[in-house]
Amino acid sequence: MIGYGFMGASHSQGWRTAPRVFGLPADVEMAVVVGRNATAVAEAAAKWGWAESATDWREVIARDDIDIVDIVTPGDSHAEIAIAALKAGKHVLVEKPLANTVAEAEAMVDAAAAAAADGIRAMVGFTYRRLPAVTFLRDLIAAGKVGTVQQVRAAYRQDWLVDPETPLAWRLQKEHAGSGALGDIGAHIIDMVQFVTGLGVTAVTGTMETIVKQRPLLGEGSGLSGTAGEGYGDVTVDDLAIFTGRLDGGALASFEASRFATGRKNALTIEISGDRGALAFDLENLNAIQYYDRTAPAGLQGFTNILVTEPEHPYVAAWWPAGHILGWEHGFSHQVKDLVEGIVDGTDPHSTFAEGLTVQRVLDAVETSSENGSTWTSVPIGS
Amino acid sequence: MIGYGFMGASHSQGWRTAPRVFGLPADVEMAVVVGRNATAVAEAAAKWGWAESATDWREVIARDDIDIVDIVTPGDSHAEIAIAALKAGKHVLVEKPLANTVAEAEAMVDAAAAAAADGIRAMVGFTYRRLPAVTFLRDLIAAGKVGTVQQVRAAYRQDWLVDPETPLAWRLQKEHAGSGALGDIGAHIIDMVQFVTGLGVTAVTGTMETIVKQRPLLGEGSGLSGTAGEGYGDVTVDDLAIFTGRLDGGALASFEASRFATGRKNALTIEISGDRGALAFDLENLNAIQYYDRTAPAGLQGFTNILVTEPEHPYVAAWWPAGHILGWEHGFSHQVKDLVEGIVDGTDPHSTFAEGLTVQRVLDAVETSSENGSTWTSVPIGS
Amino acid sequence: MIGYGFMGASHSQGWRTAPRVFGLPADVEMAVVVGRNATAVAEAAAKWGWAESATDWREVIARDDIDIVDIVTPGDSHAEIAIAALKAGKHVLVEKPLANTVAEAEAMVDAAAAAAADGIRAMVGFTYRRLPAVTFLRDLIAAGKVGTVQQVRAAYRQDWLVDPETPLAWRLQKEHAGSGALGDIGAHIIDMVQFVTGLGVTAVTGTMETIVKQRPLLGEGSGLSGTAGEGYGDVTVDDLAIFTGRLDGGALASFEASRFATGRKNALTIEISGDRGALAFDLENLNAIQYYDRTAPAGLQGFTNILVTEPEHPYVAAWWPAGHILGWEHGFSHQVKDLVEGIVDGTDPHSTFAEGLTVQRVLDAVETSSENGSTWTSVPIGS
Amino acid sequence: MIGYGFMGASHSQGWRTAPRVFGLPADVEMAVVVGRNATAVAEAAAKWGWAESATDWREVIARDDIDIVDIVTPGDSHAEIAIAALKAGKHVLVEKPLANTVAEAEAMVDAAAAAAADGIRAMVGFTYRRLPAVTFLRDLIAAGKVGTVQQVRAAYRQDWLVDPETPLAWRLQKEHAGSGALGDIGAHIIDMVQFVTGLGVTAVTGTMETIVKQRPLLGEGSGLSGTAGEGYGDVTVDDLAIFTGRLDGGALASFEASRFATGRKNALTIEISGDRGALAFDLENLNAIQYYDRTAPAGLQGFTNILVTEPEHPYVAAWWPAGHILGWEHGFSHQVKDLVEGIVDGTDPHSTFAEGLTVQRVLDAVETSSENGSTWTSVPIGS
């Protein structure tokens, strides 16, 4: 595993847990975690249960005893590491977003395609897909429960930037983070809409907004260009992105990604409306979905709160009895399960790098639209 | 009262009930209801408790014993009747929208201004303002409970057009209805956002969409140009409008007006986010608001579900004890109360014709934006 | 109408509104309201729209122009007035509870039976039965949607006595009120359980509790024996009653009636569980029911939130479109509708005096059980 | 670890995860899991990550390299194993209930007291106490947020026995299971009420009920006396227990434990009402609590939905960011953390065997009351 931040902890929990719950078709050993700070990465390895730590990812990638490389570094290093790992014949899992730019993402798709010829798997970690409720949404839509999708409504709302004295961290600087709410949490809802409906976003109109335009600098010790020093510096990414997408087949989907939704902590909500029914989901209540069946008898229609904790539901049978809820982190175990099974079976588990590229292109088109007075902007198709 | 459709029933309930609950400063007599079909309007008058019925609104307006004219006809006749009534020295209540066009609305504002000089009151019936919960939202925002408004999210979602065999009624023809979801229910959320925040919409970017483009004609007997005959005819208004507005002071507000939100019956939802708190409301649960207080102690913050049924809440003291909920119709009684009190006091009750005009201009700007690739479009200010 | 308190206002709203909404088979005139204080009752008559007021109910009952007597006085006068009115050949509506004692209730049942032979109708006003959602619960259970009832859970929780300085009003004195939470709000849930399931309560075990045992006296002017004077006096009724009932067929039903449920304003909740499904209802959200269908496919089961505002639902077609919610008071209009239709049709509308008597007997058995260490106590059957 | 059923999987997840999340003050090694079936227990050990498996718990308890014995066998063997382990100088964790009888529980309390003199710790695993929301409830009540507790309402409702063809498993036979819903899930709510309020149950009145009285036998192969064979056999434990308890200080608490609450999967709900506020919790939504503050300004009171996922909340800081929810299983990791810290610190982590005994005595008193016509029955105090 390359990287050891918050996502390092989450991925470690997945690697540690999946084999103990699912009975995987191959043994998983947590070999080595890589980071620049030798002391800190050694502590992380010890705490999380990795056998070793290291500081040079290139050396680790070159080792024969390493089969899978899990990349949880910031987005600007994804392309370099992933391409090198694929070329070294390692299966690769990359945390989302696939990359910070469309060009990088395209290069990664090419590298994954070349590696696939040799039976090497590449996967981008849109983990929310593997929450049982979200996989179940996809299954229900595929089974025709909403009929033709006519409208989609998606939002991902957090509030950790409402305080104007929150300092100017690297996530708020375009040179480091690429974009703000759009790329960080907007990417999740774009992927989720495409995943559950099976429909791509073909064009967008959008508006990006920086609500608090200057924030306190972190001080000299921060070590980041643009954020060190005294006083206030400019926020150069978006706090809020509101956009509308056209889906394959013509339906409109509204999107909102906000770090200024006061009181909303991790409120990813999605609702898919069709001519036979509707489905809704809320990440703050992630063990349930809401299902409206338009084919039910008149007078008995309504949104049904389905607790997605039954053995019939995806991934659930390996866990606990009905009504015993899972947490946010369980998606990481499911991701490990599917990746390992894909490697053994020789099939590509979703989401592929090509799918990650489509998200990158939508993000790019939203930025272009926002810079051009919110005019409708096409999303390129194909590799 | 001119008109006797669904809104006629609602307004009649308001006129009948308000004096029995609030103890108004003037006696209210339900004198005459006017409609084109003599038999039908006589039946309506008898059922709803009006003393008389009539077929010529001009004659009624001319009567000395009439003080207030309540206009609940379709929007295309609002301007003519309201201007005539104001000129005849009658106080006027007009059901929303103020008119079908900006030009008509401007003429009505001028007429109201002229009449005001003679102590004549004019009011447009954005009834939802007078639900206790909505008035309370306004009061809380005015008292600083959300601080500076940073983001607003508003939607009005219904689903009565999801069935593609729903026929081509006049509401689906531009020549009769002006617009579709936008003007009918979008108008409500524009007004509510402006009312509760006290901030005007200054520019918009929007997209309007007709999802089902042809519907069954009503048959020869329908009597409406464009909708009679056999087979299918074109739907010429929007089923769905998604737009984003810029508010005074710079905050963004997202809006959605949909008749295709499967399973949502009358789901007007609004959420106002600021640097001190947030407030949310849902019309399907109209006796409550949700309040998030960012100034509460860490660890104790959350959305508080306030049942707006206490004597401290607007309009409630005259009704029932705490927890005894009010219905959708009660706004009509509150509207009568405020209008009658305004007439007696010689003050203009909101919402004024000038306020109604601002809504009309926002609707107009959304249409313009939608026709121009969703580019940002300014909303004119001032009369 | 005899009486003019809070229930007088509610009943007046029903008498005033029902004819305007439902098109009743007979004209209804609001003739006279009766009370002891001539000035106050005259004001009430004027405000609520009654033609006259009077102070002697015996004189009013004797009048030929009076057809229906609506009794909204405190429970200790119900028997005397109702029996006199029935003997005078008037149709009678009595607000719940039917009476304060089983003996009075039995006498009223006898009087109603005698009057019925002459085509005179008697009805006790368990108004909550006529909320559309509650009537719909009964219909669904009768249609087999929950199958065999196996368990019932009912509670009515308010919190207006939590403040220990709330004074010693007559409702807190046994000699005036009969009982406390049990008779006031416990009666509602007993009736509702029996009504929606169609099953009688045959035996009970219960505990009654006075949480705050002394409260401030009202002062010399209160005029009520036992409550006047300075200092504190004893509360002689229950604040809280918890009891369990055995239903016909053997199912257990749990009941709680509390005036000490902090934060609960008017929280009547009921849940009926059976071998084919379950149904739940909450009076603070009275336009909806929750329905769980055990016969739905595995994986798709859950509680469906049915908004009871569709034309297919009881009483709703005469009101507003789907999603336009009704309030607490609408049951009073529905009660008037059913009573007037019953009088015209010559049939007895529920709830009959005999049904009211069964509630009285259950209340009596709960008191007996509580006084006897909560041992199981039978409820007598039959008249 | 002795035992390897469902609770074995849960406890293993706790032992595996706690050291990786919390940084414990001592290393934890998962040494050996013990079960009667050598093959099955070896598979469990391999899957869950235990170093060894064994079939004789006495041998394992005798080993010098074992410090902690975790007992997850059925309740009837708890006493024997726990007492032996304590005598052998091992720290002991016992899954709830402490034992199947009061006598066994008393013997265990004595053994724990004796062992404590030698620095040996004993803990009973009422895991729900260590859900962040439940610990937070206790903290808020201890801090006076509800004031004096005046009323408590607790229920634990499941529905897995609604199907009458669910076979006669050992859990439905008194000789194997001790009791039914009462001992299995009723024990949880008794403990939770006592834990969060700090008040003991001093007396009870209760009713136990077997709703489906005969169920299909499991067949000859089942190996359990009383359940094998063809046809139907008697269910000898309760499906439903409804009881009311008196708490120290006088407040009443209502309890319901049901396996027949159709549609309720794991619905442990609790509400504590006091003179300053109220708190509520639902296990199916275990990352949140509801808090009503009676000291908030009039008009602003309501139940606040507090998402218990902030760093200020118990146990949460070691996990994920705000809004990233935890699952049912996380309590097992917290239990391991507190036990290991208690061992290192030389302090007894709750819940002690003495606390487990109080639950056992309440269960026993409910059975006694139910057998005696539901009369009030005292709960003995002290060891």
mmCIF file of C-alpha atoms in Angstrom, chain D residues 39-263:
data_model
loop_
_atom_site.group_PDB
_atom_site.id
_atom_site.type_symbol
_atom_site.label_atom_id
_atom_site.label_comp_id
_atom_site.label_asym_id
_atom_site.label_seq_id
_atom_site.Cartn_x
_atom_site.Cartn_y
_atom_site.Cartn_z
ATOM 1 C CA THR D 39 -12.983 -29.857 12.348
ATOM 2 C CA ALA D 40 -15.468 -27.034 12.620
ATOM 3 C CA VAL D 41 -13.513 -25.185 15.263
ATOM 4 C CA ALA D 42 -10.308 -25.509 13.247
ATOM 5 C CA GLU D 43 -12.071 -23.955 10.266
ATOM 6 C CA ALA D 44 -13.379 -21.146 12.424
ATOM 7 C CA ALA D 45 -9.922 -20.479 13.847
ATOM 8 C CA ALA D 46 -8.421 -20.329 10.364
ATOM 9 C CA LYS D 47 -11.120 -18.083 8.988
ATOM 10 C CA TRP D 48 -11.183 -15.664 11.911
ATOM 11 C CA GLY D 49 -7.418 -15.507 12.396
ATOM 12 C CA TRP D 50 -6.833 -17.416 15.623
ATOM 13 C CA ALA D 51 -3.432 -19.127 15.865
ATOM 14 C CA GLU D 52 -4.784 -22.477 17.109
ATOM 15 C CA SER D 53 -7.931 -24.384 17.846
ATOM 16 C CA ALA D 54 -8.678 -26.876 20.590
ATOM 17 C CA THR D 55 -11.532 -29.044 21.858
ATOM 18 C CA ASP D 56 -10.957 -29.105 25.622
ATOM 19 C CA TRP D 57 -11.519 -25.792 27.334
ATOM 20 C CA ARG D 58 -10.063 -27.081 30.597
ATOM 21 C CA GLU D 59 -6.700 -27.695 28.954
ATOM 22 C CA VAL D 60 -6.699 -24.280 27.389
ATOM 23 C CA ILE D 61 -7.539 -22.573 30.663
ATOM 24 C CA ALA D 62 -4.605 -24.369 32.244
ATOM 25 C CA ARG D 63 -2.112 -22.986 29.739
ATOM 26 C CA ASP D 64 0.378 -20.422 30.992
ATOM 27 C CA ASP D 65 0.409 -18.478 27.718
ATOM 28 C CA ILE D 66 -3.282 -17.649 28.002
ATOM 29 C CA ASP D 67 -4.148 -14.426 29.845
ATOM 30 C CA ILE D 68 -7.735 -13.755 28.871
ATOM 31 C CA VAL D 69 -10.617 -16.189 28.430
ATOM 32 C CA ASP D 70 -13.511 -14.995 26.283
ATOM 33 C CA ILE D 71 -16.631 -17.134 26.756
ATOM 34 C CA VAL D 72 -19.190 -17.111 23.938
ATOM 35 C CA THR D 73 -20.866 -20.453 24.565
ATOM 36 C CA PRO D 74 -24.594 -20.839 25.349
ATOM 37 C CA GLY D 75 -25.609 -19.468 28.721
ATOM 38 C CA ASP D 76 -25.881 -22.776 30.538
ATOM 39 C CA SER D 77 -22.097 -23.301 30.471
ATOM 40 C CA HIS D 78 -21.064 -19.770 31.404
ATOM 41 C CA ALA D 79 -20.838 -20.346 35.141
ATOM 42 C CA GLU D 80 -18.720 -23.457 35.010
ATOM 43 C CA ILE D 81 -16.196 -22.106 32.530
ATOM 44 C CA ALA D 82 -15.982 -18.613 33.967
ATOM 45 C CA ILE D 83 -15.473 -19.789 37.539
ATOM 46 C CA ALA D 84 -12.798 -22.256 36.447
ATOM 47 C CA ALA D 85 -11.019 -19.598 34.406
ATOM 48 C CA LEU D 86 -11.083 -17.093 37.236
ATOM 49 C CA LYS D 87 -9.706 -19.691 39.620
ATOM 50 C CA ALA D 88 -6.948 -20.363 37.094
ATOM 51 C CA GLY D 89 -6.035 -16.696 37.296
ATOM 52 C CA LYS D 90 -7.325 -15.696 33.873
ATOM 53 C CA HIS D 91 -9.133 -12.464 33.120
ATOM 54 C CA VAL D 92 -12.621 -13.352 31.910
ATOM 55 C CA LEU D 93 -15.020 -11.847 29.404
ATOM 56 C CA VAL D 94 -18.432 -13.568 29.308
ATOM 57 C CA GLU D 95 -21.009 -12.885 26.640
ATOM 58 C CA LYS D 96 -24.360 -11.868 28.102
ATOM 59 C CA PRO D 97 -26.462 -13.113 29.778
ATOM 60 C CA LEU D 98 -24.122 -13.730 32.694
ATOM 61 C CA ALA D 99 -25.807 -17.111 33.325
ATOM 62 C CA ASN D 100 -29.097 -18.908 32.931
ATOM 63 C CA THR D 101 -30.045 -18.779 36.611
ATOM 64 C CA VAL D 102 -29.678 -16.417 39.521
ATOM 65 C CA ALA D 103 -27.858 -19.080 41.534
ATOM 66 C CA GLU D 104 -25.199 -19.502 38.844
ATOM 67 C CA ALA D 105 -24.847 -15.774 38.534
ATOM 68 C CA GLU D 106 -24.374 -15.397 42.277
ATOM 69 C CA ALA D 107 -21.646 -18.006 42.242
ATOM 70 C CA MET D 108 -19.923 -16.147 39.407
ATOM 71 C CA VAL D 109 -20.089 -12.878 41.323
ATOM 72 C CA ASP D 110 -18.423 -14.579 44.270
ATOM 73 C CA ALA D 111 -15.726 -16.021 42.041
ATOM 74 C CA ALA D 112 -15.083 -12.651 40.457
ATOM 75 C CA ALA D 113 -14.824 -10.984 43.859
ATOM 76 C CA ALA D 114 -12.290 -13.549 44.983
ATOM 77 C CA ALA D 115 -10.269 -13.196 41.783
ATOM 78 C CA ALA D 116 -10.323 -9.402 41.980
ATOM 79 C CA ALA D 117 -8.223 -9.626 45.136
ATOM 80 C CA ASP D 118 -5.499 -11.041 42.900
ATOM 81 C CA GLY D 119 -5.868 -8.399 40.235
ATOM 82 C CA ILE D 120 -7.970 -10.578 37.953
ATOM 83 C CA ARG D 121 -10.700 -8.815 35.979
ATOM 84 C CA ALA D 122 -14.156 -10.163 35.107
ATOM 85 C CA MET D 123 -16.526 -8.543 32.654
ATOM 86 C CA VAL D 124 -19.883 -9.472 31.140
ATOM 87 C CA GLY D 125 -20.371 -8.410 27.530
ATOM 88 C CA PHE D 126 -23.356 -6.125 27.372
ATOM 89 C CA THR D 127 -21.831 -4.800 24.189
ATOM 90 C CA TYR D 128 -24.540 -2.271 23.379
ATOM 91 C CA ARG D 129 -23.302 -0.166 26.291
ATOM 92 C CA ARG D 130 -20.247 0.598 24.190
ATOM 93 C CA LEU D 131 -21.980 1.878 21.117
ATOM 94 C CA PRO D 132 -20.932 5.537 21.043
ATOM 95 C CA ALA D 133 -24.544 6.687 21.130
ATOM 96 C CA VAL D 134 -25.381 4.601 24.205
ATOM 97 C CA THR D 135 -22.317 5.652 26.153
ATOM 98 C CA PHE D 136 -23.170 9.202 25.181
ATOM 99 C CA LEU D 137 -26.719 8.776 26.529
ATOM 100 C CA ARG D 138 -25.252 7.734 29.866
ATOM 101 C CA ASP D 139 -22.885 10.711 29.874
ATOM 102 C CA LEU D 140 -25.655 13.176 29.073
ATOM 103 C CA ILE D 141 -27.921 11.799 31.779
ATOM 104 C CA ALA D 142 -25.056 11.852 34.280
ATOM 105 C CA ALA D 143 -24.472 15.481 33.294
ATOM 106 C CA GLY D 144 -28.073 16.309 34.182
ATOM 107 C CA LYS D 145 -29.434 16.810 30.672
ATOM 108 C CA VAL D 146 -32.716 15.051 31.452
ATOM 109 C CA GLY D 147 -32.824 16.167 35.081
ATOM 110 C CA THR D 148 -34.695 13.784 37.338
ATOM 111 C CA VAL D 149 -35.694 10.663 35.423
ATOM 112 C CA GLN D 150 -39.489 10.455 35.567
ATOM 113 C CA GLN D 151 -40.356 7.821 33.013
ATOM 114 C CA VAL D 152 -38.552 5.329 30.789
ATOM 115 C CA ARG D 153 -39.791 3.412 27.770
ATOM 116 C CA ALA D 154 -37.758 0.557 26.347
ATOM 117 C CA ALA D 155 -38.468 -2.109 23.758
ATOM 118 C CA TYR D 156 -36.514 -4.673 21.826
ATOM 119 C CA ARG D 157 -38.500 -5.936 18.912
ATOM 120 C CA GLN D 158 -37.640 -8.536 16.312
ATOM 121 C CA ASP D 159 -39.853 -10.559 14.015
ATOM 122 C CA TRP D 160 -38.043 -13.774 13.184
ATOM 123 C CA LEU D 161 -40.709 -15.987 14.766
ATOM 124 C CA VAL D 162 -43.743 -14.564 12.978
ATOM 125 C CA ASP D 163 -43.664 -17.413 10.491
ATOM 126 C CA PRO D 164 -45.459 -20.304 12.280
ATOM 127 C CA GLU D 165 -43.442 -22.820 10.262
ATOM 128 C CA THR D 166 -40.135 -21.638 11.712
ATOM 129 C CA PRO D 167 -38.983 -24.878 13.336
ATOM 130 C CA LEU D 168 -38.612 -25.747 16.982
ATOM 131 C CA ALA D 169 -34.954 -24.822 17.478
ATOM 132 C CA TRP D 170 -33.202 -25.163 20.847
ATOM 133 C CA ARG D 171 -33.802 -21.485 21.524
ATOM 134 C CA LEU D 172 -37.515 -22.306 21.774
ATOM 135 C CA GLN D 173 -37.083 -25.013 24.405
ATOM 136 C CA LYS D 174 -36.888 -23.957 28.027
ATOM 137 C CA GLU D 175 -34.554 -26.787 29.010
ATOM 138 C CA HIS D 176 -31.907 -25.460 26.614
ATOM 139 C CA ALA D 177 -32.510 -21.739 26.415
ATOM 140 C CA GLY D 178 -33.757 -20.867 29.884
ATOM 141 C CA SER D 179 -36.193 -18.335 28.529
ATOM 142 C CA GLY D 180 -37.183 -16.869 25.172
ATOM 143 C CA ALA D 181 -37.509 -13.245 24.164
ATOM 144 C CA LEU D 182 -37.203 -12.205 27.798
ATOM 145 C CA GLY D 183 -33.733 -13.594 28.487
ATOM 146 C CA ASP D 184 -32.354 -13.107 25.002
ATOM 147 C CA ILE D 185 -33.334 -9.542 24.142
ATOM 148 C CA GLY D 186 -35.193 -8.406 27.257
ATOM 149 C CA ALA D 187 -31.889 -8.718 29.113
ATOM 150 C CA HIS D 188 -30.396 -6.085 26.813
ATOM 151 C CA ILE D 189 -33.000 -3.459 27.560
ATOM 152 C CA ILE D 190 -32.947 -4.111 31.297
ATOM 153 C CA ASP D 191 -29.205 -3.603 31.272
ATOM 154 C CA MET D 192 -29.389 -0.559 29.042
ATOM 155 C CA VAL D 193 -31.993 1.161 31.215
ATOM 156 C CA GLN D 194 -29.944 0.513 34.350
ATOM 157 C CA PHE D 195 -26.727 1.573 32.616
ATOM 158 C CA VAL D 196 -27.820 4.840 31.062
ATOM 159 C CA THR D 197 -29.950 6.038 33.976
ATOM 160 C CA GLY D 198 -27.725 4.693 36.764
ATOM 161 C CA LEU D 199 -30.925 3.477 38.435
ATOM 162 C CA GLY D 200 -31.655 -0.122 39.383
ATOM 163 C CA VAL D 201 -34.938 -1.946 38.792
ATOM 164 C CA THR D 202 -36.403 -2.692 42.231
ATOM 165 C CA ALA D 203 -39.701 -4.404 41.361
ATOM 166 C CA VAL D 204 -41.613 -5.601 38.321
ATOM 167 C CA THR D 205 -45.010 -6.613 37.016
ATOM 168 C CA GLY D 206 -44.961 -8.618 33.826
ATOM 169 C CA THR D 207 -46.630 -10.912 31.364
ATOM 170 C CA MET D 208 -44.943 -13.527 29.218
ATOM 171 C CA GLU D 209 -46.696 -15.044 26.245
ATOM 172 C CA THR D 210 -46.139 -17.822 23.772
ATOM 173 C CA ILE D 211 -47.959 -16.779 20.623
ATOM 174 C CA VAL D 212 -47.291 -19.794 18.425
ATOM 175 C CA LYS D 213 -47.582 -22.698 20.807
ATOM 176 C CA GLN D 214 -46.431 -25.540 18.554
ATOM 177 C CA ARG D 215 -43.838 -25.598 15.815
ATOM 178 C CA PRO D 216 -42.433 -28.193 13.396
ATOM 179 C CA LEU D 217 -39.914 -30.562 14.909
ATOM 180 C CA LEU D 218 -36.431 -30.381 13.412
ATOM 181 C CA GLY D 219 -36.284 -34.074 12.520
ATOM 182 C CA GLU D 220 -34.305 -36.955 13.898
ATOM 183 C CA GLY D 221 -30.941 -35.504 13.006
ATOM 184 C CA SER D 222 -31.267 -32.481 15.236
ATOM 185 C CA GLY D 223 -29.784 -34.224 18.202
ATOM 186 C CA LEU D 224 -31.613 -32.068 20.697
ATOM 187 C CA SER D 225 -33.951 -33.660 23.166
ATOM 188 C CA GLY D 226 -37.465 -32.359 22.719
ATOM 189 C CA THR D 227 -36.947 -30.982 19.235
ATOM 190 C CA ALA D 228 -36.248 -34.071 17.148
ATOM 191 C CA GLY D 229 -38.806 -36.209 15.378
ATOM 192 C CA GLU D 230 -41.682 -35.631 13.005
ATOM 193 C CA GLY D 231 -44.744 -33.451 13.400
ATOM 194 C CA TYR D 232 -45.061 -30.580 15.831
ATOM 195 C CA GLY D 233 -43.707 -30.022 19.324
ATOM 196 C CA ASP D 234 -44.457 -27.564 22.103
ATOM 197 C CA VAL D 235 -42.724 -24.207 22.302
ATOM 198 C CA THR D 236 -41.798 -23.898 25.972
ATOM 199 C CA VAL D 237 -40.390 -20.371 26.127
ATOM 200 C CA ASP D 238 -41.935 -16.943 25.683
ATOM 201 C CA ASP D 239 -42.288 -15.212 22.295
ATOM 202 C CA LEU D 240 -43.202 -11.935 23.917
ATOM 203 C CA ALA D 241 -42.628 -10.390 27.331
ATOM 204 C CA ILE D 242 -44.244 -7.121 28.403
ATOM 205 C CA PHE D 243 -43.276 -5.804 31.809
ATOM 206 C CA THR D 244 -43.116 -2.645 33.876
ATOM 207 C CA GLY D 245 -40.364 -1.911 36.349
ATOM 208 C CA ARG D 246 -40.010 0.441 39.271
ATOM 209 C CA LEU D 247 -36.630 2.202 39.297
ATOM 210 C CA ASP D 248 -34.659 3.461 42.272
ATOM 211 C CA GLY D 249 -36.186 6.826 43.093
ATOM 212 C CA GLY D 250 -39.625 5.743 41.961
ATOM 213 C CA ALA D 251 -39.864 6.254 38.213
ATOM 214 C CA LEU D 252 -41.691 3.651 36.124
ATOM 215 C CA ALA D 253 -40.063 1.991 33.133
ATOM 216 C CA SER D 254 -42.020 0.033 30.532
ATOM 217 C CA PHE D 255 -40.353 -2.850 28.724
ATOM 218 C CA GLU D 256 -41.280 -5.007 25.749
ATOM 219 C CA ALA D 257 -39.259 -7.880 24.334
ATOM 220 C CA SER D 258 -40.836 -9.390 21.255
ATOM 221 C CA ARG D 259 -39.946 -11.824 18.510
ATOM 222 C CA PHE D 260 -43.325 -11.162 16.888
ATOM 223 C CA ALA D 261 -43.077 -7.482 16.006
ATOM 224 C CA THR D 262 -43.709 -7.908 12.303
ATOM 225 C CA GLY D 263 -41.303 -5.828 10.239
#
